[in-house]
Every structure is written in structure tokens, then in C-alpha cells.
Tab-separated table of C-alpha atoms in Angstrom:
chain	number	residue	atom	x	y	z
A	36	UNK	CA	94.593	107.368	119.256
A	37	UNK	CA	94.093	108.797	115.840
A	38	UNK	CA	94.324	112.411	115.450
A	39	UNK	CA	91.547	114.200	113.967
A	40	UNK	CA	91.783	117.781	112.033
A	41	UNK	CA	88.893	120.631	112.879
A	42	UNK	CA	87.904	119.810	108.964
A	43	UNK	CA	87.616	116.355	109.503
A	44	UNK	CA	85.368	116.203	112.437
A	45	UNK	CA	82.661	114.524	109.910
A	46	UNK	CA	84.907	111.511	109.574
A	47	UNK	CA	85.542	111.389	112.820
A	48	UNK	CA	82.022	111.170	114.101
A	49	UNK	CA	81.620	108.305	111.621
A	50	UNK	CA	85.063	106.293	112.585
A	51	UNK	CA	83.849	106.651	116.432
A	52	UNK	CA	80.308	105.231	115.926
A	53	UNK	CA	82.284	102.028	114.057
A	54	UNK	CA	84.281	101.838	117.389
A	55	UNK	CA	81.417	101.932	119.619
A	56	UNK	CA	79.704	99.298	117.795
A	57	UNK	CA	82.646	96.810	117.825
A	58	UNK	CA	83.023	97.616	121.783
A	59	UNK	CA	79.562	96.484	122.053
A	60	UNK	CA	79.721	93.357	119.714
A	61	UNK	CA	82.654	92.287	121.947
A	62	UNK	CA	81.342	93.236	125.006
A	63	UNK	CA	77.607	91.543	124.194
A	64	UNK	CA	79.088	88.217	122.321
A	65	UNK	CA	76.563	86.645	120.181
A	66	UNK	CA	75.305	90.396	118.746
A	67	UNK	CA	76.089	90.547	115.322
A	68	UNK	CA	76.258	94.117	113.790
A	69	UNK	CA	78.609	93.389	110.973
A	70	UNK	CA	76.224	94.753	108.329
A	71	UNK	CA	76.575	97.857	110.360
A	72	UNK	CA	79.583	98.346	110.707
A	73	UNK	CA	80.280	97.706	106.876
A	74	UNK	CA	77.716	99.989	106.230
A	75	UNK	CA	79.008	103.038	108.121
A	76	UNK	CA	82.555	102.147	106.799
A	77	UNK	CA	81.911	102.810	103.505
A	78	UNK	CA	80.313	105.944	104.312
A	79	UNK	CA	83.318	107.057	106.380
A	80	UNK	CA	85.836	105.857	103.349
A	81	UNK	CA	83.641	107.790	101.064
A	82	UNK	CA	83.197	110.650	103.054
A	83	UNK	CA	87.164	110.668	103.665
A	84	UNK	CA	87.475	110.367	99.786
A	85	UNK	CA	85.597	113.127	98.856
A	86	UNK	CA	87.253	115.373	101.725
A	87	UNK	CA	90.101	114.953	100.461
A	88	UNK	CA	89.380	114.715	97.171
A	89	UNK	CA	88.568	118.337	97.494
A	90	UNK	CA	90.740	120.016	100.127
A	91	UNK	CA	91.306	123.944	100.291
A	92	UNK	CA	95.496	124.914	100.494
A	93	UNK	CA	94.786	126.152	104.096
A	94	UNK	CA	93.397	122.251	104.531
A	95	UNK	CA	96.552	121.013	102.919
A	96	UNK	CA	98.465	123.409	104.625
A	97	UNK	CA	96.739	121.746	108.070
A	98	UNK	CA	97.484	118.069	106.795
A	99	UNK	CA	100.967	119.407	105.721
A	100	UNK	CA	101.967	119.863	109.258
A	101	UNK	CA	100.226	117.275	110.896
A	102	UNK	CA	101.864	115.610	114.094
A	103	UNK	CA	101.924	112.171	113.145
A	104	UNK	CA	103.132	112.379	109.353
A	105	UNK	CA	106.118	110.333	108.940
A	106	UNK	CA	109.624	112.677	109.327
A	107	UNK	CA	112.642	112.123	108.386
A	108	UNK	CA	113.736	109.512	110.746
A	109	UNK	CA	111.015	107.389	109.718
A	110	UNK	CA	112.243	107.728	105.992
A	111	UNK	CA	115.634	106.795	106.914
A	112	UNK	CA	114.823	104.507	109.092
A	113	UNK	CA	112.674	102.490	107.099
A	114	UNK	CA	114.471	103.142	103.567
A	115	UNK	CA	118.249	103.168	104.446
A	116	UNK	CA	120.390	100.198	105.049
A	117	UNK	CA	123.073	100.869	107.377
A	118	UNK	CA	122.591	104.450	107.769
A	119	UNK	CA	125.513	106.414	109.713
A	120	UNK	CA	125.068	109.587	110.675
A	121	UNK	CA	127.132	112.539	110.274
A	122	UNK	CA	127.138	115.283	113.241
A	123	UNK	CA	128.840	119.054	113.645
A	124	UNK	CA	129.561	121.082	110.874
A	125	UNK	CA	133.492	121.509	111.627
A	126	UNK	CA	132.835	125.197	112.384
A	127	UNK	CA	130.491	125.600	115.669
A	128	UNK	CA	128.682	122.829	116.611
A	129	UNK	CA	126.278	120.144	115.641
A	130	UNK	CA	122.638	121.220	115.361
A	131	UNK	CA	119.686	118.255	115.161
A	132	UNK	CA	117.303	119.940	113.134
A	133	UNK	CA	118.663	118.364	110.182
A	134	UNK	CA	120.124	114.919	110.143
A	135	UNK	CA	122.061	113.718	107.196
A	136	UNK	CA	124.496	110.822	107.001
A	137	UNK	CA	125.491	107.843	104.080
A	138	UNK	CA	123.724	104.434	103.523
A	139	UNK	CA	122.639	101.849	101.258
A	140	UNK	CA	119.004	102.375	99.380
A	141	UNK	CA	117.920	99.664	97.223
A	142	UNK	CA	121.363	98.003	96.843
A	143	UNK	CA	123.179	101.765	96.313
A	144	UNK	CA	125.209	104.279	98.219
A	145	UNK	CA	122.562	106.816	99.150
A	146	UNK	CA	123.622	110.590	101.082
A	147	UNK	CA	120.185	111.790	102.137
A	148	UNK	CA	119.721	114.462	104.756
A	149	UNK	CA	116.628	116.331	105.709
A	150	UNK	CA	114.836	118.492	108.650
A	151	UNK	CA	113.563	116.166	111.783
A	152	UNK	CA	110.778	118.254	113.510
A	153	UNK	CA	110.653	115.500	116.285
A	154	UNK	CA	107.381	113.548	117.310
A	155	UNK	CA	107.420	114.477	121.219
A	156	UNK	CA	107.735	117.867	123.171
A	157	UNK	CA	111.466	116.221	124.216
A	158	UNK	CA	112.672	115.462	120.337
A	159	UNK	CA	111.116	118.526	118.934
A	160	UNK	CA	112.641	120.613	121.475
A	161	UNK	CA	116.321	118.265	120.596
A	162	UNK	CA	115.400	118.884	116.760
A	163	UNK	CA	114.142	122.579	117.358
A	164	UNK	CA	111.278	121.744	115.707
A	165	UNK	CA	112.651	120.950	112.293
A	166	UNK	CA	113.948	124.850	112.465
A	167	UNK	CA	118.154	124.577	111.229
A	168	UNK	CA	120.847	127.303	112.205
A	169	UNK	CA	123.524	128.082	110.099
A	170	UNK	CA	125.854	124.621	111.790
A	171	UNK	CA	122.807	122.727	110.310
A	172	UNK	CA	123.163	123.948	106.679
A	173	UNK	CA	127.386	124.238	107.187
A	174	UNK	CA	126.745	120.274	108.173
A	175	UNK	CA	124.116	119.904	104.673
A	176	UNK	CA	127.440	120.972	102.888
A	177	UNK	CA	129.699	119.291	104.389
A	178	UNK	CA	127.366	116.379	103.770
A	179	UNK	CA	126.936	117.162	100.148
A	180	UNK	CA	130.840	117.517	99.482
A	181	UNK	CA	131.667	114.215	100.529
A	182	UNK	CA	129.076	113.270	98.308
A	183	UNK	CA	130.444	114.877	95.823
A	184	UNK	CA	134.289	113.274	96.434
A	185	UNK	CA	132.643	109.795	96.434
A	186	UNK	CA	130.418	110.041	93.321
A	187	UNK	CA	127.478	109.419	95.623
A	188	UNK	CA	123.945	110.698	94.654
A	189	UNK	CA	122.052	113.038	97.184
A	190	UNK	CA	118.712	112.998	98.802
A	191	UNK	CA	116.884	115.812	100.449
A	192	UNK	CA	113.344	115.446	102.362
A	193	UNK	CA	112.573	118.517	103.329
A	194	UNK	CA	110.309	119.376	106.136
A	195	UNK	CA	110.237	122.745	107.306
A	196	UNK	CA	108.656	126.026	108.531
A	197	UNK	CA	111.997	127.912	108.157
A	198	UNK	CA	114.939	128.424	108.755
A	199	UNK	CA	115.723	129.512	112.787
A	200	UNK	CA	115.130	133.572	113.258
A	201	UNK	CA	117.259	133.818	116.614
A	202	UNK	CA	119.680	136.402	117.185
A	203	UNK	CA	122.258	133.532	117.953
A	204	UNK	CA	121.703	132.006	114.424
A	205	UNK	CA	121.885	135.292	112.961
A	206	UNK	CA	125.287	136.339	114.403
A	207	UNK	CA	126.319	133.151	112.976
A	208	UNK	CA	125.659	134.140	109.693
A	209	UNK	CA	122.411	132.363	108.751
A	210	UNK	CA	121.809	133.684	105.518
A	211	UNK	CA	125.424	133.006	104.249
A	212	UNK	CA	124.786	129.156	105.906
A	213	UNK	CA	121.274	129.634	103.703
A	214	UNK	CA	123.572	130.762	100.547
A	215	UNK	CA	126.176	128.452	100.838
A	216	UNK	CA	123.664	125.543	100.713
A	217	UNK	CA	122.096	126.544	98.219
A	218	UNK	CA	125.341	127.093	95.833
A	219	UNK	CA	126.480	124.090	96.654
A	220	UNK	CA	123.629	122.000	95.970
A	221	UNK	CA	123.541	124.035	92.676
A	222	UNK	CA	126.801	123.033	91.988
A	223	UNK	CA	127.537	119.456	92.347
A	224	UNK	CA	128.272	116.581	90.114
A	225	UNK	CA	126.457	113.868	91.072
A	226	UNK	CA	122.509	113.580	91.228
A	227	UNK	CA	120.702	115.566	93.479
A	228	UNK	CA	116.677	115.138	94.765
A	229	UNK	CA	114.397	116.858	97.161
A	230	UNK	CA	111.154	116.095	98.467
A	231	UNK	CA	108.640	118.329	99.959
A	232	UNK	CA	107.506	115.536	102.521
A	233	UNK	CA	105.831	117.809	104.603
A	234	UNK	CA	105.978	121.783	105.144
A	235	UNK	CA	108.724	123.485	102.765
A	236	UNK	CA	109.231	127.105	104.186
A	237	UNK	CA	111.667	129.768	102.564
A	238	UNK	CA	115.141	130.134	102.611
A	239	UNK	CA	115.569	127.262	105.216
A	240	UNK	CA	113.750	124.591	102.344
A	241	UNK	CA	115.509	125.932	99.986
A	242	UNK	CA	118.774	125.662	101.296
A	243	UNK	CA	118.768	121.926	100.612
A	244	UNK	CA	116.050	121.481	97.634
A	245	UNK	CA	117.682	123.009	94.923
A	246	UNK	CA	118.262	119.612	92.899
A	247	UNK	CA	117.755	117.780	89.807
A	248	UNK	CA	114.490	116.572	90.334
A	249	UNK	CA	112.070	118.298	93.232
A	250	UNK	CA	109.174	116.579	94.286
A	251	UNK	CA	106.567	117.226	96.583
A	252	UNK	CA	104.186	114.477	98.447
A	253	UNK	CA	100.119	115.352	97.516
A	254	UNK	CA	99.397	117.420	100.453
A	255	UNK	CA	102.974	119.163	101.015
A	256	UNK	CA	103.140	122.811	100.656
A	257	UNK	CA	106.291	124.583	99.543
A	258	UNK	CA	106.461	128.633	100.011
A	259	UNK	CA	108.553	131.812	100.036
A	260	UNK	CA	106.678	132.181	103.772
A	261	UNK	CA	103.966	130.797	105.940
A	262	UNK	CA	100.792	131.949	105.251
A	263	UNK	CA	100.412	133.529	108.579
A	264	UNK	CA	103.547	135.421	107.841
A	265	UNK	CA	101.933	136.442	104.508
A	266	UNK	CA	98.813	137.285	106.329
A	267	UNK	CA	100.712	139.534	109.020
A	268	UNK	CA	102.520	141.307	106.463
A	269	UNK	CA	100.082	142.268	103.857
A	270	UNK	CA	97.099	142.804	105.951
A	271	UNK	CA	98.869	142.730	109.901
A	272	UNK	CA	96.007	140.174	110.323
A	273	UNK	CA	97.404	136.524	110.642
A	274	UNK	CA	93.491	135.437	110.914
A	275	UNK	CA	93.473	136.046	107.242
A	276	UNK	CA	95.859	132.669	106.736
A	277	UNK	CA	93.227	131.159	104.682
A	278	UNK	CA	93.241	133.907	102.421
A	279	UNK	CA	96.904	134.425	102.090
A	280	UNK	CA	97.124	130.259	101.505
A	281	UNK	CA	94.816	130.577	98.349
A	282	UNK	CA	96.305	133.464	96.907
A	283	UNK	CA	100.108	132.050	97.443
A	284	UNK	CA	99.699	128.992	95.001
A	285	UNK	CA	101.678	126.458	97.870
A	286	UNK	CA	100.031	123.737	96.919
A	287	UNK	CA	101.739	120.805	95.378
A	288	UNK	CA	99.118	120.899	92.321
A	289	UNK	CA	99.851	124.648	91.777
A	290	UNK	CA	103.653	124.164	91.779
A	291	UNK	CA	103.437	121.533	89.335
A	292	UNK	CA	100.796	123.257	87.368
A	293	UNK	CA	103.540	126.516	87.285
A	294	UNK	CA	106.666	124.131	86.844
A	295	UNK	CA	108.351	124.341	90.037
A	296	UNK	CA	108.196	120.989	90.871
A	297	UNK	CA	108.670	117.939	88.667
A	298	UNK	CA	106.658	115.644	90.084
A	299	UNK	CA	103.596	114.750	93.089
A	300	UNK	CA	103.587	111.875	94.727
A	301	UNK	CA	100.410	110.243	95.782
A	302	UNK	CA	99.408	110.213	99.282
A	303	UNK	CA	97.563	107.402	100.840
A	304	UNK	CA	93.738	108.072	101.322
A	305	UNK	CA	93.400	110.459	103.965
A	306	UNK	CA	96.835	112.241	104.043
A	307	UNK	CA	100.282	110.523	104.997
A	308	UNK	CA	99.232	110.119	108.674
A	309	UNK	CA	96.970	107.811	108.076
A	310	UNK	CA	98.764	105.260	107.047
A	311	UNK	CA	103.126	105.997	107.383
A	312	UNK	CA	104.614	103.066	105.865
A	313	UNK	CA	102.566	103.096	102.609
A	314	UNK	CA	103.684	106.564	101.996
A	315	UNK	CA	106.960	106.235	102.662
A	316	UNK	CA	107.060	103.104	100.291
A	317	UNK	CA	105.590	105.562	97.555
A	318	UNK	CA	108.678	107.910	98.095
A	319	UNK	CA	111.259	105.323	98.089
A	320	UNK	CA	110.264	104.177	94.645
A	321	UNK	CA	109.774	107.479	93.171
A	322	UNK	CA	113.141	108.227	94.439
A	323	UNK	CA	114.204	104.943	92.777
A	324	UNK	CA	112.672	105.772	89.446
A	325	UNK	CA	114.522	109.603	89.588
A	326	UNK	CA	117.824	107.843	90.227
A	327	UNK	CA	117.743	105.293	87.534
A	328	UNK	CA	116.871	108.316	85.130
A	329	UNK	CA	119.995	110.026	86.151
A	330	UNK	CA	121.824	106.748	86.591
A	331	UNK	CA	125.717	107.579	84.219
A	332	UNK	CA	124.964	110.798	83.498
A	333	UNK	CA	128.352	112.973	83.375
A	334	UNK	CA	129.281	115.550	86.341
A	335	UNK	CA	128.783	118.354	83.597
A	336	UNK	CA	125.583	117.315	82.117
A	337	UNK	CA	124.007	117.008	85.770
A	338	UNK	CA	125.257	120.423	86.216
A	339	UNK	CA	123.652	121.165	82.942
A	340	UNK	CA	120.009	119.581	83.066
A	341	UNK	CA	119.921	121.424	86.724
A	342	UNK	CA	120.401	124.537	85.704
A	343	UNK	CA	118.863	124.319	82.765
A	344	UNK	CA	115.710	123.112	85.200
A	345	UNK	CA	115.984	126.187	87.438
A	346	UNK	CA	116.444	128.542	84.887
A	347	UNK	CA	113.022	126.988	82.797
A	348	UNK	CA	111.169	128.289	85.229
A	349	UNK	CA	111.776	132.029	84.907
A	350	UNK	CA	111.760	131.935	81.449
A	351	UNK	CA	108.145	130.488	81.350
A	352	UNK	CA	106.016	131.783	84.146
């Protein structure tokens, strides 16, 4: 069964009526309501358009972290030829909230890596709900540095609310983990790209989406905190989420508007959810298009254009 947002309860009315009427065309026979059903169709597609067409960043924020968006299993599963996985970070342990490993995209050696949030109470428990330690960003690095020694480009999707707060991960030393990642991303040779394919929270997005090109799917969100965690801090009312999501700028729209990101990528109609394979299609070829634009470039002049990119952005906000 489809899963419906509070916000779009409208659309859902509509979509149910169109079910009804096709139970009872099948269940009657010779009943013909097709003019019907066309009819209230295009008033649901219409009515799904303009929704969306006009969503609020707590709405985004809402479609950002809905259940059935494709994760990054389904991205590597659908996009990746001969994927193997790489597990542990060589230090503590293995942790599944990110998964990373080498394959072939498109006819090319691909690294990608990103946060799995899981799709079931038994995998998001497994993945911790997208949420890595510090063994989760030691393994990004390790990931990355193989990369590196095999002239390999890299691929982030990020999908996160943050990194994991535990006392565990923090005797582990998850802001160095946090740090680490990040140098190292800012440091490599070969190509580097991130996507914001669903929720990209703080430090723990961060850690792995500081690359040559950053892009964000049309109803991601990318933020220095959740906007309950803005709300409980500047007011000690998380209620006032809505507020805090408007006044953050976390939208993709505002992040390309203030040069953060270099690029959206369109969302079918009616967020990701509604229809997986055509949005992760759109990702694979924008992350086909970013990789023939870096395609020869020189260790040093990826170095270059990437800091160069990150540095842009302070100079001109």
C-alpha cells in the first residue's frame, strides 16, 4: 500500500475513490466508469502537481525522510555492476550504517559508499537507522584511500539525520572519525561526488560530501541540524520545527540559490517514493554527466577546482 503524508491527505482521498471505482467495475463486469475514472485522475495528477509544485521546507523536510524513498542499497543495487562490498574499518569493527564497496557503473570502476537507513524495523535496527559511528567513517576512509591508490573516482549518497550521539561512539572518538572523513575526502586525487538523496544532517553528512560536485535530489534537505534540534535549542520548543525549517534555508532550492550545492536533480512527480526506479535513473545519469566533466583531469587540479569550490562559498555569501 502506498504511503500517504498528513499534507497529502487531498490526494489521497482522490487516489482511493479511483480504487473504489475499479473494485466495482471488476466486481460488476459490464459497468463501464472509465470516463470516471479518467476524470478523477487528472484531478488527482493535478492536484499532486500543484502540491508539490508548492511545498513548504517542513513538507520537503517530511518527503525527505519518507519510508519508502529509495536508499542506498537500491542505488547500488540497481546502478552498480558487480558491486563488492567492503566491511570493518581495520580499527574496531564494522558498522552497517554506511555501506561502501567497488563496482562497475556505466562500463567504469565506480567506489560509491553512502548511509543505509534500512526499510524494516530489522534492517534499520542492522543499519542503525542510517546513524554511522566513528568504524563507519574510519571504513568511508579506508574506502576512499583505496580509491585513491587505484585512480578510481568516488561516489557518496548521503542519507542521514546525523552522525550517532552514544557515549560508545563518543569514546571512540566520533568527531576525529567525523574530521578524518572529511580531510580526506578534501584531499584526494581522483573525482569525488555526493548526493543529498534523502536527509543530509551535520557533521555525519558531511563527513562523506565534501566533493567536487554536491548535488542534492528536489526534495532532499541538507543542514547543520534537524529542525527539531534547531527548534529545541533556540526556543526549547521542538513544536516550532516548521518555523526553524523556514528560517534554516535546507532546502535544495535555497542551497543552490546560496551556492552550496552545484546542482538539483529532478524528482519524479510526487517525490522519489512514488516512483523509485525513475529517480534513481535520474541520479545515475547526472552522476554520469559529473564524471565525464571531470573525466583526465590531473590529481592536482581536482584538488584545485575542490577547494577552490569550498572556499567560493565563503567568499560570496
Amino acid at each position: 500500500m502506498r504511503s500517504y503524508l498528513d499534507f497529502e491527505k487531498p490526494i489521497a482521498e482522490l487516489e482511493s475513490k479511483v480504487e473504489e471505482l475499479r473494485e466495482v467495475a471488476a466486481r460488476d463486469g459490464g459497468v463501464s466508469i472509465t470516463e470516471e475514472v479518467t476524470r478523477l485522475e487528472q484531478k488527482a495528477g493535478q492536484a499532486l502537481k500543484d502540491l508539490y509544485q508548492a511545498l513548504t521546507p517542513w513538507q520537503k523536510t517530511l518527503v525527505a525522510r519518507h519510508p519508502g524513498r529509495p536508499h542506498t542499497l537500491d542505488y547500488i543495487g540497481k546502478l552498480v555492476e558487480d558491486f563488492t562490498p567492503l566491511a570493518g574499518d581495520r580499527v574496531f569493527g564494522e558498522d552497517e550504517a554506511i555501506i561502501g564497496g567497488f563496482g562497475r557503473f556505466r562500463g567504469q570502476s565506480l567506489c560509491i559508499m553512502g548511509h543505509e537507513r534500512g526499510d524494516t524495523t530489522e534492517t534499520r535496527i542492522r543499519h542503525n537507522f542510517g546513524m554511522a559511528r566513528p568504524e563507519g567513517y574510519r571504513k568511508a576512509v579506508r574506502l576512499m584511500e583505496t580509491a585513491q591508490r587505484f585512480d578510481i573516482p568516488v561516489v557518496s549518497l548521503v542519507d542521514t539525520a546525523g552522525a550517532y550521539p552514544g557515549i560508545g561512539a563518543e569514546e571512540r572518538g566520533q568527531a576525529e572519525a567525523i574530521a578524518r572523513s572529511t580531510d580526506c575526502s578534501l584531499g584526494l586525487g581522483v573525482p569525488n561526488i555526493a548526493i543529498i538523496i534523502g536527509e543530509g544532517g551535520s557533521g555525519g553528512a558531511i563527513a562523506i560530501a565534501t566533493a567536487n560536485r554536491v548535488m542534492m535530489l528536489e526534495h532532499a534537505i541538507y543542514s547543520v541540524i534537524s529542525p527539531e534540534g534547531a527548534a529545541s535549542i533556540l526556543w526549547r520548543d521542538t513544536t516550532k520545527a516548521q518555523e526553524a525549517a523556514t528560517n534554516m534555508k535546507i532546502t535544495a532550492q535555497d542551497l543552490m540559490r546560496f551556492g552550496v550545492i552545484d546542482q538539483i536533480v529532478p524528482e519524479p512527480l510526487g517525490g522519489a517514493h512514488r516512483d523509485p526506479d525513475l529517480a534513481v535513473a535520474r541520479v545515475g545519469d547526472a552522476i554520469e554527466a559529473a564524471l565525464q566533466g571531470m573525466a583526465g583531469l590531473p590529481p592536482d587540479e581536482v584538488r584545485r577546482l575542490r577547494r577552490e569550490k569550498f572556499l567560493a562559498i565563503g567568499r560570496t555569501i
